[in-house]
Structure formats: structure tokens, C-alpha cells
């Protein structure tokens, strides 16, 4: 995609709040069928090259959610971090037809080497086309259902490791600082050499 073809930030007062069906019908399907999307505001990104906290200024931000297109990932595991898919899929049904038009998958972001990484609060919803025949009469073009997905990423508040938070004096601590503060002595003794190597590499 050429630089400047999309709007990364919405104007003040505007929010991008599509339903699951709208994401599939009005954004993912046109993208997969090479039909111009209106408005063309969702960028193409490669999740392999970016940590989720690096999406700011690159993905479309609306509220606390980041939106972007990605080519479908066969392997979500990298050297020092990975996205782990949960064993669940949610069907997306067309409101008018009641037919299944897409599938939503949920993934969690982990820091460290798989499968022993540390879970963070970052979640990604990945939207897939499941059947391109339902829209062929609408767009009149060939669609590759297996190539593109829409990703929606956000940081949830919970018990998993947050990546940045404030200390008592107001200063921000990195996720590495928070990780060490959350470990007790036994956990520190049990920390594997692979994780120690990871910390040294990042620092």
C-alpha cells in the first residue's frame, strides 16, 4: 500500500466501531477481492515485525483498539515472542441472511520462547472469511479467502503481565521491571536460562 493512502488516526469526535459483520462484509471482503475499500482507512501491517505496543501511529487507532490488515500467518512464533491462538472460534453471521460469513479467532501475546513464554495483557481478534461465495453476486470478482485477515488488537486489564505501568512516585516502569517485581524468590530461582538470555538481549 502506498504511503498516505490511509488515515491512521481519526479526526476528533469520530470513532471506528464496526460490528464483526461489518468488518468482514465492508472491509475484509473488498480487501480480499481487490475491490477499493471506502473509506480506505485500515493499513496493511506485518505482525511479525511489530510488538503490539509498537502499533501506535502505524495501525488505525479507535478508542483503545488497533485495527490493521495482515496476510494470514502460518507461523505466529518468533524467536523471543509469539501469538498463541486460543482453542475457540466464533462464527460471524450475516444479519440479513443468517448465513456464516466469517470466523473470529482470539490470540494472546506472550513474551519469551514458545511454549514457555509469559502471557501479557495484549489480545488480538483475527477475522477470517469462511465462504467467499456469499458475496460473489455483490462484488462480481474473484476472492482469495485464505490470504487476508483483519486484526483488532487491544491491551486488556487483568492479571497477566502488563507492559507499562506507573510506580508509586509516578515514574513508568517497563514490562521487564514489572515482571521482576511480580516474581518471588522461588520464581526467580526457577527462571530458566533462556529467559535470562531474553532479558539480556532486549536490554
Tab-separated table of C-alpha atoms in Angstrom:
chain	number	residue	atom	x	y	z
A	1	UNK	CA	0.000	0.000	0.000
A	2	UNK	CA	1.347	3.421	-0.928
A	3	UNK	CA	2.227	5.923	1.775
A	4	UNK	CA	-0.608	8.319	2.511
A	5	UNK	CA	-3.392	6.076	1.169
A	6	UNK	CA	-4.974	5.639	4.570
A	7	UNK	CA	-5.788	7.650	7.670
A	8	UNK	CA	-4.004	6.262	10.736
A	9	UNK	CA	-5.869	8.458	13.211
A	10	UNK	CA	-9.496	9.508	13.056
A	11	UNK	CA	-10.469	13.167	13.473
A	12	UNK	CA	-11.576	14.270	16.944
A	13	UNK	CA	-15.121	13.159	17.701
A	14	UNK	CA	-15.008	10.210	15.292
A	15	UNK	CA	-14.786	6.562	16.295
A	16	UNK	CA	-14.351	3.409	14.255
A	17	UNK	CA	-16.761	0.937	15.877
A	18	UNK	CA	-17.802	-1.622	13.242
A	19	UNK	CA	-19.628	-4.792	14.146
A	20	UNK	CA	-17.987	-8.113	13.362
A	21	UNK	CA	-20.237	-8.491	10.326
A	22	UNK	CA	-19.336	-5.004	9.073
A	23	UNK	CA	-15.619	-5.709	9.415
A	24	UNK	CA	-16.000	-8.838	7.290
A	25	UNK	CA	-18.532	-7.534	4.742
A	26	UNK	CA	-17.383	-3.958	4.175
A	27	UNK	CA	-13.634	-4.213	4.805
A	28	UNK	CA	-12.202	-7.747	4.674
A	29	UNK	CA	-14.211	-8.967	1.705
A	30	UNK	CA	-13.369	-5.954	-0.505
A	31	UNK	CA	-9.706	-6.277	0.531
A	32	UNK	CA	-9.620	-9.942	-0.434
A	33	UNK	CA	-11.385	-9.270	-3.738
A	34	UNK	CA	-9.132	-6.293	-4.605
A	35	UNK	CA	-12.166	-4.007	-4.675
A	36	UNK	CA	-11.424	-0.437	-3.490
A	37	UNK	CA	-12.474	-0.064	0.131
A	38	UNK	CA	-14.339	3.056	1.187
A	39	UNK	CA	-13.044	4.752	3.144
A	40	UNK	CA	-9.584	3.208	2.823
A	41	UNK	CA	-8.542	3.768	6.448
A	42	UNK	CA	-7.212	0.370	7.597
A	43	UNK	CA	-3.480	-0.078	6.821
A	44	UNK	CA	-1.573	-3.229	5.905
A	45	UNK	CA	0.893	-4.341	8.591
A	46	UNK	CA	3.062	-7.362	9.291
A	47	UNK	CA	2.565	-8.568	12.905
A	48	UNK	CA	5.884	-10.406	12.676
A	49	UNK	CA	7.706	-7.078	12.590
A	50	UNK	CA	5.887	-5.278	15.395
A	51	UNK	CA	5.232	-5.833	19.074
A	52	UNK	CA	1.637	-4.878	19.925
A	53	UNK	CA	2.734	-1.759	21.835
A	54	UNK	CA	4.501	-0.589	18.639
A	55	UNK	CA	1.215	-0.350	16.717
A	56	UNK	CA	0.613	3.225	17.859
A	57	UNK	CA	0.987	5.536	14.864
A	58	UNK	CA	1.017	2.611	12.435
A	59	UNK	CA	-2.356	0.882	12.846
A	60	UNK	CA	-5.765	2.568	12.824
A	61	UNK	CA	-6.466	3.570	16.418
A	62	UNK	CA	-10.049	3.948	17.630
A	63	UNK	CA	-10.593	4.142	21.356
A	64	UNK	CA	-8.180	1.601	22.809
A	65	UNK	CA	-8.245	-0.749	19.808
A	66	UNK	CA	-5.820	-1.012	16.905
A	67	UNK	CA	-7.062	-2.216	13.510
A	68	UNK	CA	-4.971	-3.407	10.573
A	69	UNK	CA	-4.968	-5.832	7.665
A	70	UNK	CA	-2.460	-8.663	7.655
A	71	UNK	CA	-1.694	-11.521	5.360
A	72	UNK	CA	-2.607	-14.766	7.044
A	73	UNK	CA	0.155	-16.052	9.313
A	74	UNK	CA	1.004	-19.739	9.152
A	75	UNK	CA	3.564	-19.431	11.937
A	76	UNK	CA	2.901	-16.997	14.792
A	77	UNK	CA	6.028	-17.970	16.772
A	78	UNK	CA	9.130	-15.793	16.647
A	79	UNK	CA	12.424	-16.048	18.477
A	80	UNK	CA	11.521	-14.104	21.620
A	81	UNK	CA	7.734	-13.621	21.415
A	82	UNK	CA	4.658	-15.179	19.896
A	83	UNK	CA	0.891	-15.026	19.480
A	84	UNK	CA	-0.885	-18.056	20.933
A	85	UNK	CA	-4.256	-18.934	19.447
A	86	UNK	CA	-6.917	-19.998	21.902
A	87	UNK	CA	-8.827	-23.170	21.151
A	88	UNK	CA	-12.042	-21.391	20.226
A	89	UNK	CA	-13.612	-19.825	17.166
A	90	UNK	CA	-16.674	-17.612	16.997
A	91	UNK	CA	-18.809	-17.710	13.833
A	92	UNK	CA	-19.838	-14.394	12.281
A	93	UNK	CA	-23.333	-14.467	10.807
A	94	UNK	CA	-24.870	-12.147	8.258
A	95	UNK	CA	-27.746	-10.210	9.797
A	96	UNK	CA	-29.933	-10.420	6.694
A	97	UNK	CA	-29.226	-13.962	5.515
A	98	UNK	CA	-28.304	-15.642	8.809
A	99	UNK	CA	-25.516	-17.416	6.933
A	100	UNK	CA	-21.984	-17.790	8.243
A	101	UNK	CA	-19.818	-15.170	6.529
A	102	UNK	CA	-16.712	-15.219	8.689
A	103	UNK	CA	-14.869	-16.556	11.700
A	104	UNK	CA	-13.292	-14.697	14.618
A	105	UNK	CA	-10.254	-16.184	16.341
A	106	UNK	CA	-8.733	-14.994	19.621
A	107	UNK	CA	-4.993	-14.867	20.283
A	108	UNK	CA	-2.902	-13.934	23.333
A	109	UNK	CA	0.523	-12.312	23.204
A	110	UNK	CA	3.431	-13.974	25.030
A	111	UNK	CA	6.987	-12.779	25.705
A	112	UNK	CA	9.708	-15.443	25.641
A	113	UNK	CA	10.374	-18.670	23.812
A	114	UNK	CA	7.378	-20.863	22.986
A	115	UNK	CA	5.773	-22.662	24.676
A	116	UNK	CA	7.179	-21.280	27.952
A	117	UNK	CA	6.587	-17.584	27.389
A	118	UNK	CA	4.997	-15.187	29.839
A	119	UNK	CA	1.449	-14.124	28.993
A	120	UNK	CA	0.765	-10.412	28.669
A	121	UNK	CA	-2.490	-8.472	28.639
A	122	UNK	CA	-2.404	-7.993	24.858
A	123	UNK	CA	-5.184	-9.722	22.917
A	124	UNK	CA	-5.807	-9.947	19.191
A	125	UNK	CA	-9.071	-10.767	17.463
A	126	UNK	CA	-8.399	-12.138	13.993
A	127	UNK	CA	-11.236	-12.006	11.448
A	128	UNK	CA	-11.297	-14.563	8.620
A	129	UNK	CA	-13.535	-15.084	5.613
A	130	UNK	CA	-15.040	-18.555	5.719
A	131	UNK	CA	-17.004	-18.612	2.473
A	132	UNK	CA	-16.472	-16.245	-0.420
A	133	UNK	CA	-19.428	-17.471	-2.492
A	134	UNK	CA	-21.972	-15.484	-0.473
A	135	UNK	CA	-20.538	-12.195	-1.721
A	136	UNK	CA	-19.775	-13.064	-5.317
A	137	UNK	CA	-23.069	-11.598	-6.512
A	138	UNK	CA	-22.274	-8.337	-4.728
A	139	UNK	CA	-18.692	-7.673	-5.822
A	140	UNK	CA	-18.635	-9.663	-9.089
A	141	UNK	CA	-14.960	-10.548	-8.726
A	142	UNK	CA	-12.686	-13.391	-7.673
A	143	UNK	CA	-11.799	-13.544	-3.987
A	144	UNK	CA	-8.894	-15.216	-2.209
A	145	UNK	CA	-10.392	-16.153	1.176
A	146	UNK	CA	-7.141	-17.572	2.522
A	147	UNK	CA	-4.857	-14.559	2.047
A	148	UNK	CA	-6.054	-11.625	4.152
A	149	UNK	CA	-7.357	-11.169	7.698
A	150	UNK	CA	-8.425	-8.152	9.733
A	151	UNK	CA	-6.766	-7.848	13.128
A	152	UNK	CA	-8.104	-5.977	16.145
A	153	UNK	CA	-5.575	-5.591	18.968
A	154	UNK	CA	-6.062	-4.157	22.435
A	155	UNK	CA	-4.492	-4.337	25.884
A	156	UNK	CA	-6.872	-5.711	28.483
A	157	UNK	CA	-6.678	-5.001	32.200
A	158	UNK	CA	-6.241	-8.150	34.221
A	159	UNK	CA	-3.838	-10.476	35.981
A	160	UNK	CA	-1.490	-11.074	33.061
A	161	UNK	CA	1.732	-9.126	32.702
A	162	UNK	CA	1.122	-5.511	31.696
A	163	UNK	CA	3.848	-3.967	29.617
A	164	UNK	CA	3.996	-0.488	31.156
A	165	UNK	CA	2.688	0.836	34.465
A	166	UNK	CA	3.435	3.616	36.945
A	167	UNK	CA	5.361	3.246	40.201
A	168	UNK	CA	4.397	4.993	43.449
A	169	UNK	CA	6.455	8.046	42.533
A	170	UNK	CA	4.656	8.366	39.175
A	171	UNK	CA	7.542	7.072	37.061
A	172	UNK	CA	6.761	4.471	34.435
A	173	UNK	CA	8.305	1.022	34.677
A	174	UNK	CA	8.875	-1.265	31.736
A	175	UNK	CA	7.306	-4.689	31.447
A	176	UNK	CA	10.687	-6.188	32.414
A	177	UNK	CA	10.720	-4.239	35.685
A	178	UNK	CA	7.132	-5.242	36.397
A	179	UNK	CA	7.923	-8.866	35.614
A	180	UNK	CA	10.756	-8.979	38.148
A	181	UNK	CA	8.702	-7.179	40.790
A	182	UNK	CA	5.912	-9.751	40.401
A	183	UNK	CA	8.232	-12.718	40.999
A	184	UNK	CA	9.007	-14.093	44.434
A	185	UNK	CA	12.357	-15.632	45.400
A	186	UNK	CA	11.357	-19.140	44.333
A	187	UNK	CA	10.209	-17.878	40.943
A	188	UNK	CA	13.485	-16.064	40.448
A	189	UNK	CA	15.441	-19.222	41.297
A	190	UNK	CA	13.372	-21.196	38.820
A	191	UNK	CA	13.801	-18.688	35.988
A	192	UNK	CA	15.269	-20.562	33.063
A	193	UNK	CA	18.498	-19.567	31.351
A	194	UNK	CA	16.538	-18.970	28.155
A	195	UNK	CA	14.512	-16.212	29.801
A	196	UNK	CA	17.661	-14.668	31.293
A	197	UNK	CA	19.157	-14.629	27.809
A	198	UNK	CA	15.989	-12.980	26.527
A	199	UNK	CA	16.178	-10.188	29.118
A	200	UNK	CA	19.853	-9.551	28.339
A	201	UNK	CA	19.110	-9.474	24.635
A	202	UNK	CA	16.262	-6.947	24.941
A	203	UNK	CA	18.109	-4.741	27.425
